[in-house]
């Protein structure tokens, strides 16, 4: 059974989440502050954590950093903070996804299921998976090539590197800063115009309808995700 740790200091939100999660056969632990969250995470080993950033004793980003020191458990941030800088900070600290309050319960549960799926052995494009197929194209990570409609797609080294980072993080939101630093280098954390240009090129080469992408999804102000 999947165990969820809910971390929030608003009792009504915790109550709503606990009721909805237990109704769907999840086991649920709850903490009202960062210290309690870190203690429960260490003692109960949850499969996924739903974390509010505005906690009474420490910032949620510090909780993420504390968790990432020893675990890769999926962290779904739930927060009233709307600025893209704060969202990106949480993602760069190691969060896997971000839902803004007020939120729809159906959306939150869908994001939670996706986070759990990605964490399962063999999910996503892990080290063992070298061929990633979508309805329109195939990415061969070992051969470093993409094939669309039976033909190799000509990609520049930079386009390939960007594609590879997104595919290896399949389904996960990758922040702009992480993409820039992984593809262009540590000193390129803010040149978001590079990403816009190269994402447009990838979509033009791989998407059936580049203006309405199915596979390379923009999360405005935050980053990008690859969906099969």
Backbone as JSON, one array per atom type, in Angstrom:
{
  "sequence": "XXXXXXXXXXXXXXXXXXXXXXXXXXXXXXXXXXXXXXXXXXXXXXXXXXXXXXXXXXXXXXXXXXXXXXXXXXXXXXXXXXXXXXXXXXXXXXXXXXXXXXXXXXXXXXXXXXXXXXXXXXXXXXXXXXXXXXXXXXXXXXXXXXXXXXXXXXXXXXXXXXXXXXXXXXXXXXXXXXXXXXXXXXXXXXXXXXXXXXXXXXXXXXXXXXXXXXXXXXXXXXXXXXXX",
  "N": [[0.84, -1.19, 0.0], [0.5, 2.26, -0.78], [2.22, 4.81, 0.92], [1.61, 8.03, 2.12], [3.0, 11.12, 3.07], [1.73, 13.93, 4.48], [2.36, 17.33, 4.72], [1.52, 20.14, 6.29], [0.38, 23.19, 7.77], [-2.21, 23.96, 7.96], [-5.09, 22.95, 9.31], [-7.58, 22.3, 8.07], [-6.93, 21.77, 5.42], [-5.19, 19.61, 5.71], [-7.0, 17.76, 6.82], [-8.85, 17.44, 4.69], [-7.17, 16.33, 2.73], [-6.31, 13.96, 4.0], [-8.76, 12.55, 4.31], [-9.53, 12.23, 1.58], [-7.33, 10.82, 0.54], [-7.23, 8.48, 2.14], [-9.67, 7.38, 1.44], [-9.05, 6.46, -1.04], [-7.45, 4.34, -0.53], [-4.86, 4.89, 0.34], [-2.17, 4.9, 2.72], [-1.75, 7.23, 5.33], [0.29, 9.7, 6.8], [0.68, 12.62, 8.83], [2.1, 15.87, 9.25], [2.6, 18.98, 10.97], [4.61, 20.78, 10.84], [8.04, 21.59, 9.83], [10.08, 20.22, 11.25], [8.68, 18.04, 12.34], [7.96, 16.84, 9.95], [10.42, 15.99, 8.86], [11.2, 14.16, 10.8], [9.09, 12.24, 10.69], [9.38, 11.39, 8.05], [11.83, 10.1, 8.14], [11.27, 8.07, 9.96], [9.0, 6.71, 9.01], [9.2, 6.26, 6.3], [7.82, 7.26, 3.78], [6.13, 6.83, 0.57], [5.63, 8.96, -1.04], [5.68, 12.52, -0.7], [3.63, 15.2, 0.26], [3.98, 18.54, 0.37], [3.7, 21.59, 2.03], [4.98, 24.9, 1.55], [4.96, 27.05, 3.3], [5.66, 26.84, 6.32], [5.47, 26.78, 9.97], [7.89, 26.62, 11.43], [10.15, 26.39, 9.81], [11.3, 27.15, 6.47], [9.69, 25.57, 3.7], [11.39, 24.91, 1.6], [13.8, 24.44, 2.86], [13.15, 22.09, 4.17], [12.87, 20.39, 1.97], [15.53, 20.36, 1.07], [16.72, 19.16, 3.3], [15.53, 16.61, 3.2], [16.47, 15.71, 0.72], [19.06, 15.21, 1.27], [19.27, 12.58, 1.96], [17.29, 10.99, 0.78], [15.42, 10.01, -2.17], [12.72, 10.23, -2.38], [9.6, 11.02, -3.97], [8.59, 14.42, -4.05], [5.89, 16.45, -3.73], [5.08, 19.66, -4.07], [2.93, 21.86, -2.38], [1.5, 24.88, -2.43], [0.73, 28.32, -1.55], [2.25, 30.2, -2.71], [2.85, 32.14, -5.51], [4.78, 33.2, -7.18], [7.12, 32.8, -9.84], [9.82, 32.6, -9.25], [9.95, 31.58, -6.64], [8.74, 29.11, -7.0], [10.57, 27.91, -8.76], [12.81, 27.85, -7.09], [12.03, 25.91, -5.23], [11.85, 23.67, -6.93], [14.5, 23.52, -7.83], [15.7, 22.86, -5.45], [14.98, 20.27, -5.2], [12.35, 19.37, -5.37], [9.68, 17.52, -6.96], [7.35, 18.23, -8.27], [4.78, 20.79, -8.54], [2.03, 22.26, -7.09], [-0.35, 24.79, -7.05], [-2.02, 26.55, -4.46], [-5.34, 27.94, -4.32], [-6.29, 24.52, -4.86], [-7.43, 21.93, -7.11], [-8.82, 18.9, -6.02], [-8.86, 16.59, -7.62], [-6.9, 17.14, -9.56], [-4.62, 17.33, -7.93], [-4.49, 14.7, -6.89], [-4.06, 13.29, -9.24], [-1.54, 14.25, -10.0], [-0.09, 13.3, -7.85], [-0.36, 10.52, -8.15], [1.07, 10.25, -10.54], [3.64, 11.02, -9.73], [4.27, 8.96, -7.94], [4.22, 6.79, -9.71], [6.4, 7.41, -11.39], [8.48, 7.02, -9.65], [8.63, 4.33, -9.3], [10.42, 1.23, -9.69], [11.93, 0.87, -12.83], [10.25, 2.68, -14.01], [9.67, 5.59, -16.08], [12.45, 6.96, -17.95], [14.88, 5.34, -17.16], [18.2, 4.23, -16.16], [18.29, 1.72, -17.29], [16.59, 1.75, -19.41], [16.68, 2.27, -22.77], [15.41, 2.78, -25.14], [12.91, 4.95, -25.93], [9.61, 5.32, -26.6], [7.14, 7.22, -28.33], [3.88, 8.18, -29.57], [4.49, 9.43, -31.94], [7.26, 9.52, -32.42], [10.55, 8.05, -31.82], [13.02, 7.76, -29.32], [16.34, 6.92, -29.08], [18.39, 6.36, -26.62], [20.87, 5.16, -26.25], [22.05, 4.99, -28.79], [22.03, 7.62, -29.34], [20.08, 9.0, -30.95], [17.15, 10.18, -32.71], [14.11, 9.03, -34.1], [11.69, 9.55, -36.54], [8.72, 8.73, -38.09], [10.01, 6.59, -39.38], [12.4, 7.69, -40.23], [15.66, 8.98, -39.54], [16.04, 11.76, -37.38], [17.57, 14.8, -37.88], [19.53, 16.17, -35.5], [21.1, 18.81, -33.74], [24.08, 18.78, -31.64], [23.47, 20.23, -29.28], [20.65, 20.31, -29.34], [20.17, 17.57, -29.11], [21.23, 17.03, -26.54], [19.53, 18.54, -24.89], [17.09, 17.25, -25.43], [17.72, 14.7, -24.44], [18.08, 15.15, -21.64], [15.47, 15.91, -20.92], [13.99, 13.6, -21.64], [15.13, 11.61, -20.04], [14.18, 12.46, -17.65], [11.5, 11.86, -17.77], [8.11, 12.83, -17.62], [8.53, 14.36, -15.42], [8.73, 17.61, -14.01], [11.17, 19.74, -15.14], [13.31, 22.22, -14.09], [13.94, 25.51, -15.52], [16.46, 26.51, -14.88], [17.9, 24.17, -14.18], [17.89, 22.79, -16.65], [19.29, 24.62, -18.3], [21.79, 24.69, -17.02], [22.6, 22.02, -17.17], [22.7, 21.56, -19.92], [23.99, 23.75, -21.17], [25.88, 24.61, -19.34], [27.38, 25.5, -16.06], [27.41, 28.3, -15.79], [25.25, 29.33, -17.07], [22.66, 29.85, -16.0], [20.52, 31.62, -16.27], [19.8, 32.3, -18.87], [17.17, 32.19, -20.34], [16.15, 32.58, -22.83], [17.6, 30.99, -24.58], [16.53, 28.47, -24.09], [13.89, 28.79, -25.03], [14.3, 29.13, -27.78], [15.59, 26.69, -28.53], [13.78, 24.75, -27.63], [11.65, 25.31, -29.31], [12.79, 24.5, -31.71], [13.14, 21.74, -31.26], [10.45, 20.94, -31.01], [9.52, 21.57, -33.56], [10.88, 19.69, -35.06], [10.07, 17.24, -34.01], [7.42, 17.13, -32.96], [4.01, 16.46, -33.93], [2.24, 18.57, -34.24], [3.62, 21.4, -33.83], [2.78, 23.83, -32.7], [0.89, 23.14, -30.89], [1.96, 21.4, -28.68], [2.33, 17.96, -27.73], [4.17, 16.46, -26.39], [6.4, 17.92, -25.47], [6.17, 19.9, -22.99], [5.41, 23.13, -21.81], [5.82, 24.65, -18.67], [4.8, 27.55, -17.61], [7.16, 30.02, -16.74], [8.49, 28.29, -15.09], [9.57, 25.76, -16.06], [10.1, 22.81, -18.08], [8.46, 19.8, -19.25], [8.71, 16.4, -20.3], [6.4, 14.4, -21.89], [5.09, 11.23, -22.63]],
  "CA": [[0.0, 0.0, 0.0], [1.29, 3.48, -0.89], [2.18, 5.67, 2.11], [1.77, 9.45, 1.81], [3.23, 12.04, 4.18], [1.16, 15.26, 4.22], [2.98, 18.32, 5.6], [0.81, 21.42, 6.14], [-0.05, 23.68, 9.08], [-3.62, 24.33, 7.9], [-5.81, 21.71, 9.67], [-8.65, 21.94, 7.14], [-6.31, 21.17, 4.23], [-4.73, 18.27, 6.12], [-8.18, 16.91, 6.98], [-9.38, 17.13, 3.35], [-6.25, 15.41, 2.06], [-6.34, 12.65, 4.68], [-10.02, 11.88, 3.96], [-9.5, 11.84, 0.17], [-6.31, 9.81, 0.31], [-7.64, 7.22, 2.76], [-10.77, 6.83, 0.64], [-8.43, 5.8, -2.2], [-6.64, 3.24, 0.0], [-3.5, 5.26, 0.71], [-1.86, 5.09, 4.13], [-1.42, 8.65, 5.43], [0.83, 10.34, 7.99], [0.58, 14.07, 8.69], [2.93, 16.71, 10.12], [2.2, 20.38, 10.88], [5.79, 21.64, 10.73], [9.18, 20.99, 9.14], [10.78, 19.25, 12.11], [7.85, 16.84, 12.37], [8.01, 16.22, 8.63], [11.7, 15.29, 8.71], [11.17, 13.02, 11.72], [8.19, 11.22, 10.15], [9.95, 10.85, 6.81], [12.9, 9.17, 8.51], [10.74, 6.94, 10.71], [7.89, 6.0, 8.36], [9.59, 5.98, 4.92], [6.69, 7.41, 2.85], [6.39, 6.65, -0.87], [5.51, 10.28, -1.65], [5.45, 13.57, 0.29], [2.93, 16.41, -0.17], [4.64, 19.5, 1.27], [3.45, 23.03, 1.96], [6.23, 25.64, 1.76], [4.82, 28.03, 4.38], [5.55, 26.13, 7.6], [5.72, 27.71, 11.08], [9.22, 26.56, 12.05], [11.2, 26.54, 8.8], [10.78, 27.23, 5.11], [9.56, 24.27, 3.06], [12.57, 24.63, 0.76], [14.79, 23.83, 3.76], [12.7, 20.7, 4.38], [13.24, 19.66, 0.75], [16.99, 20.15, 1.09], [17.0, 18.17, 4.34], [15.14, 15.3, 2.7], [17.31, 15.32, -0.41], [20.36, 14.76, 1.78], [19.32, 11.12, 2.18], [16.24, 10.22, 0.09], [14.9, 10.49, -3.47], [11.26, 10.1, -2.37], [8.96, 12.11, -4.7], [8.05, 15.52, -3.24], [4.91, 17.28, -4.44], [4.92, 20.9, -3.31], [1.58, 22.43, -2.36], [1.79, 26.17, -1.82], [0.02, 29.52, -1.99], [3.21, 31.1, -3.35], [2.58, 32.11, -6.94], [5.86, 33.74, -8.0], [7.88, 31.74, -10.5], [11.12, 32.45, -8.58], [9.79, 30.7, -5.48], [8.49, 27.77, -7.53], [11.83, 27.4, -9.3], [13.67, 27.55, -5.95], [11.6, 24.62, -4.69], [12.23, 22.64, -7.9], [15.95, 23.38, -7.82], [16.08, 22.21, -4.19], [14.75, 18.83, -5.35], [10.94, 18.99, -5.49], [9.36, 16.86, -8.23], [6.21, 18.87, -8.94], [4.32, 21.97, -7.8], [0.6, 22.57, -7.25], [-0.61, 26.07, -6.38], [-3.29, 26.72, -3.74], [-6.22, 26.8, -4.06], [-6.07, 23.46, -5.83], [-8.49, 20.95, -7.3], [-8.41, 17.62, -5.45], [-8.62, 15.63, -8.71], [-5.58, 17.43, -10.14], [-3.59, 16.97, -6.96], [-4.39, 13.24, -6.82], [-3.45, 12.83, -10.5], [-0.11, 14.56, -9.92], [0.47, 12.4, -6.85], [-0.23, 9.19, -8.79], [2.15, 10.31, -11.53], [4.9, 11.06, -8.99], [4.51, 7.61, -7.42], [4.54, 5.93, -10.87], [7.76, 7.7, -11.87], [9.45, 6.55, -8.67], [8.65, 2.87, -9.28], [11.53, 0.65, -10.46], [11.64, 0.67, -14.24], [9.41, 3.74, -14.55], [10.4, 6.67, -16.72], [13.58, 6.53, -18.78], [15.98, 5.14, -16.23], [19.46, 3.8, -16.74], [18.13, 0.47, -18.04], [15.73, 1.93, -20.57], [17.42, 3.03, -23.78], [14.49, 3.13, -26.23], [11.71, 5.61, -25.42], [8.7, 5.47, -27.74], [5.89, 7.96, -28.24], [3.03, 7.89, -30.72], [5.0, 10.05, -33.17], [8.7, 9.38, -32.64], [11.28, 7.18, -30.9], [14.32, 8.27, -28.91], [17.29, 5.87, -28.72], [19.37, 7.04, -25.78], [22.18, 4.53, -26.42], [22.59, 5.37, -30.09], [21.95, 9.08, -29.41], [19.36, 9.44, -32.15], [15.69, 10.2, -32.69], [13.54, 8.54, -35.36], [10.3, 9.95, -36.74], [8.15, 8.17, -39.32], [10.99, 5.71, -40.01], [13.6, 8.41, -40.68], [16.44, 9.65, -38.5], [15.85, 13.21, -37.29], [18.87, 15.46, -37.72], [19.56, 17.04, -34.33], [22.41, 19.33, -33.36], [24.48, 18.27, -30.32], [22.74, 20.91, -28.22], [19.27, 19.81, -29.38], [20.15, 16.21, -28.56], [21.47, 17.07, -25.1], [18.29, 19.02, -24.29], [16.13, 16.14, -25.56], [18.14, 13.61, -23.55], [17.78, 15.52, -20.25], [14.01, 15.87, -20.74], [13.5, 12.22, -21.75], [15.58, 10.87, -18.85], [13.33, 12.92, -16.55], [10.17, 11.76, -18.34], [6.97, 13.08, -16.76], [8.92, 15.22, -14.29], [8.99, 19.01, -14.34], [12.59, 20.1, -15.02], [13.34, 23.69, -14.05], [14.72, 26.19, -16.54], [17.85, 26.6, -14.41], [18.53, 22.86, -14.3], [18.12, 22.51, -18.07], [20.36, 25.49, -18.8], [23.09, 24.31, -16.46], [22.99, 20.69, -17.66], [22.94, 21.55, -21.37], [24.94, 24.79, -21.58], [26.97, 24.75, -18.37], [27.01, 26.09, -14.79], [27.29, 29.77, -15.81], [24.14, 29.69, -17.96], [21.43, 29.57, -15.27], [19.44, 32.61, -16.46], [19.57, 32.62, -20.28], [15.98, 31.41, -20.7], [15.87, 32.71, -24.28], [18.2, 29.82, -25.22], [15.57, 27.38, -23.99], [12.75, 29.03, -25.93], [14.73, 28.88, -29.16], [15.88, 25.27, -28.77], [12.54, 23.98, -27.49], [10.88, 25.5, -30.56], [13.41, 23.67, -32.74], [12.8, 20.33, -30.97], [9.04, 20.74, -31.34], [9.36, 21.6, -35.01], [11.44, 18.47, -35.63], [9.53, 16.0, -33.44], [5.99, 17.17, -32.67], [3.1, 16.46, -35.09], [1.71, 19.93, -34.33], [4.52, 22.13, -32.93], [2.12, 24.93, -32.0], [0.1, 22.52, -29.81], [2.8, 20.23, -28.38], [1.83, 16.87, -26.88], [5.26, 15.78, -25.71], [7.31, 18.88, -24.85], [5.18, 20.77, -22.36], [5.93, 24.28, -21.06], [5.19, 25.11, -17.42], [5.25, 28.94, -17.72], [7.96, 30.6, -15.67], [9.07, 27.26, -14.23], [10.43, 24.81, -16.77], [9.5, 21.98, -19.13], [8.38, 18.37, -18.97], [8.5, 15.5, -21.45], [5.33, 13.43, -21.69], [4.92, 10.28, -23.75]],
  "C": [[0.88, 1.25, 0.0], [1.1, 4.35, 0.34], [2.49, 7.1, 1.71], [2.02, 10.22, 3.1], [2.73, 13.43, 3.76], [1.76, 16.24, 5.23], [2.33, 19.68, 5.34], [0.35, 21.86, 7.52], [-1.49, 24.18, 9.07], [-4.46, 23.07, 8.14], [-6.88, 21.31, 8.66], [-8.11, 21.31, 5.85], [-5.83, 19.76, 4.55], [-5.91, 17.31, 6.21], [-8.74, 16.48, 5.62], [-8.49, 16.13, 2.62], [-6.3, 14.02, 2.68], [-7.6, 11.88, 4.29], [-9.97, 11.37, 2.52], [-8.48, 10.74, -0.11], [-6.7, 8.46, 0.91], [-8.79, 6.56, 2.0], [-10.26, 6.1, -0.6], [-7.37, 4.79, -1.79], [-5.16, 3.59, 0.17], [-3.37, 5.21, 2.24], [-1.33, 6.52, 4.27], [-0.84, 8.98, 6.8], [0.77, 11.84, 7.76], [1.5, 14.76, 9.7], [2.53, 18.17, 9.89], [3.39, 21.32, 10.77], [6.95, 20.87, 10.1], [9.89, 19.94, 9.96], [10.0, 17.94, 12.18], [7.89, 16.08, 11.06], [9.29, 15.4, 8.47], [11.75, 14.05, 9.6], [10.29, 11.89, 11.19], [8.75, 10.59, 8.89], [11.02, 9.81, 7.13], [12.34, 7.91, 9.17], [9.74, 6.09, 9.95], [8.17, 5.67, 6.89], [8.4, 6.07, 3.94], [7.11, 7.17, 1.41], [6.3, 7.97, -1.63], [5.19, 11.29, -0.55], [4.72, 14.74, -0.37], [3.29, 17.49, 0.83], [4.21, 20.93, 1.0], [4.76, 23.76, 2.23], [6.16, 26.56, 2.97], [4.59, 27.36, 5.72], [5.97, 27.04, 8.76], [7.16, 27.72, 11.6], [10.37, 26.71, 11.07], [10.56, 26.61, 7.42], [10.74, 25.83, 4.5], [10.74, 23.9, 2.18], [13.68, 24.0, 1.6], [14.43, 22.37, 4.07], [13.09, 19.85, 3.18], [14.73, 19.35, 0.76], [17.38, 19.11, 2.14], [16.67, 16.76, 3.88], [16.09, 14.81, 1.61], [18.73, 14.93, 0.02], [20.44, 13.25, 1.91], [18.26, 10.33, 1.42], [15.84, 10.87, -1.23], [13.38, 10.38, -3.52], [10.63, 11.27, -3.14], [8.35, 13.14, -3.75], [7.16, 16.38, -4.11], [4.65, 18.51, -3.59], [3.51, 21.45, -3.5], [1.71, 23.79, -1.69], [0.95, 27.3, -2.39], [0.96, 30.5, -2.67], [3.07, 30.99, -4.86], [3.77, 32.57, -7.79], [6.71, 32.61, -8.58], [9.23, 31.54, -9.83], [11.02, 31.47, -7.42], [9.51, 29.26, -5.92], [9.79, 27.13, -8.02], [12.79, 27.04, -8.16], [13.33, 26.19, -5.35], [12.01, 23.47, -5.62], [13.74, 22.41, -7.89], [16.45, 22.71, -6.54], [15.83, 20.71, -4.25], [13.3, 18.4, -5.38], [10.68, 18.39, -6.88], [8.23, 17.54, -8.98], [5.68, 19.95, -8.01], [2.86, 22.22, -8.11], [0.31, 23.82, -6.43], [-1.97, 26.05, -5.7], [-4.01, 27.95, -4.29], [-6.1, 25.78, -5.19], [-7.32, 22.6, -5.96], [-8.01, 19.59, -6.8], [-8.09, 16.6, -6.54], [-7.25, 15.85, -9.34], [-4.47, 17.01, -9.2], [-3.4, 15.46, -6.91], [-3.76, 12.67, -8.09], [-1.94, 13.08, -10.48], [0.59, 13.62, -8.94], [0.66, 11.0, -7.43], [0.93, 9.17, -9.78], [3.52, 10.3, -10.84], [5.26, 9.67, -8.46], [4.92, 6.67, -8.56], [5.99, 6.14, -11.32], [8.82, 7.14, -10.93], [9.56, 5.03, -8.64], [9.83, 2.34, -10.1], [11.1, 0.4, -11.91], [10.74, 1.73, -14.83], [10.27, 4.81, -15.17], [11.48, 6.12, -17.62], [14.8, 6.41, -17.89], [17.21, 4.64, -16.95], [19.29, 2.56, -17.61], [17.32, 0.65, -19.32], [16.44, 2.82, -21.59], [16.54, 3.44, -24.95], [13.22, 3.71, -25.62], [10.81, 5.92, -26.6], [7.52, 6.36, -27.39], [5.06, 7.6, -29.47], [3.66, 8.39, -32.02], [6.47, 9.85, -33.45], [9.32, 8.49, -31.58], [12.62, 7.82, -30.6], [15.17, 7.08, -28.46], [18.43, 6.52, -27.95], [20.78, 6.46, -25.96], [22.85, 4.98, -27.72], [22.62, 6.88, -30.29], [21.28, 9.54, -30.71], [17.86, 9.4, -31.91], [15.19, 9.81, -34.07], [12.08, 8.95, -35.42], [9.83, 9.46, -38.1], [9.2, 7.38, -40.1], [12.29, 6.37, -40.43], [14.33, 9.03, -39.49], [16.19, 11.16, -38.55], [17.22, 13.84, -37.05], [18.77, 16.45, -36.55], [20.98, 17.54, -34.1], [22.8, 18.74, -32.01], [23.72, 18.92, -29.17], [21.29, 20.45, -28.17], [19.2, 18.42, -28.77], [20.3, 16.23, -27.05], [20.21, 17.53, -24.36], [17.23, 17.92, -24.31], [16.45, 15.04, -24.56], [17.8, 13.92, -22.09], [16.29, 15.42, -19.99], [13.49, 14.43, -20.74], [13.91, 11.41, -20.52], [14.8, 11.28, -17.6], [11.86, 12.85, -16.95], [9.05, 11.93, -17.33], [7.26, 14.04, -15.62], [9.17, 16.64, -14.79], [10.46, 19.31, -14.08], [12.69, 21.61, -15.1], [14.22, 24.25, -15.17], [16.2, 26.21, -16.15], [18.57, 25.28, -14.57], [18.85, 22.53, -15.75], [19.28, 23.33, -18.61], [21.72, 25.03, -18.29], [23.55, 22.95, -16.96], [23.39, 20.72, -19.13], [24.03, 22.55, -21.76], [26.09, 24.99, -20.6], [26.57, 25.57, -17.15], [26.8, 27.6, -14.82], [26.1, 30.25, -16.63], [22.78, 29.5, -17.28], [20.26, 30.49, -15.57], [19.1, 32.89, -17.92], [18.36, 31.83, -20.83], [15.63, 31.54, -22.18], [16.49, 31.55, -25.06], [17.19, 28.68, -25.24], [14.41, 27.57, -24.95], [13.1, 28.7, -27.37], [14.88, 27.37, -29.42], [14.66, 24.38, -28.56], [11.68, 24.12, -28.73], [11.45, 24.63, -31.67], [13.09, 22.19, -32.52], [11.35, 20.04, -31.36], [8.84, 20.7, -32.85], [9.84, 20.28, -35.64], [10.72, 17.2, -35.19], [8.02, 15.99, -33.21], [5.17, 17.15, -33.96], [2.53, 17.86, -35.32], [2.52, 20.79, -33.35], [3.85, 23.26, -32.14], [1.21, 24.44, -30.88], [0.82, 21.24, -29.36], [2.14, 19.24, -27.43], [2.92, 16.34, -25.96], [6.21, 16.72, -24.97], [6.47, 20.02, -24.28], [5.88, 21.89, -21.59], [5.12, 24.49, -19.8], [5.64, 26.56, -17.26], [5.99, 29.44, -16.48], [8.71, 29.58, -14.82], [10.03, 26.34, -14.99], [9.65, 24.03, -17.81], [9.39, 20.55, -18.64], [8.15, 17.61, -20.26], [7.43, 14.49, -21.07], [5.26, 12.51, -22.9], [3.53, 10.4, -24.3]]
}
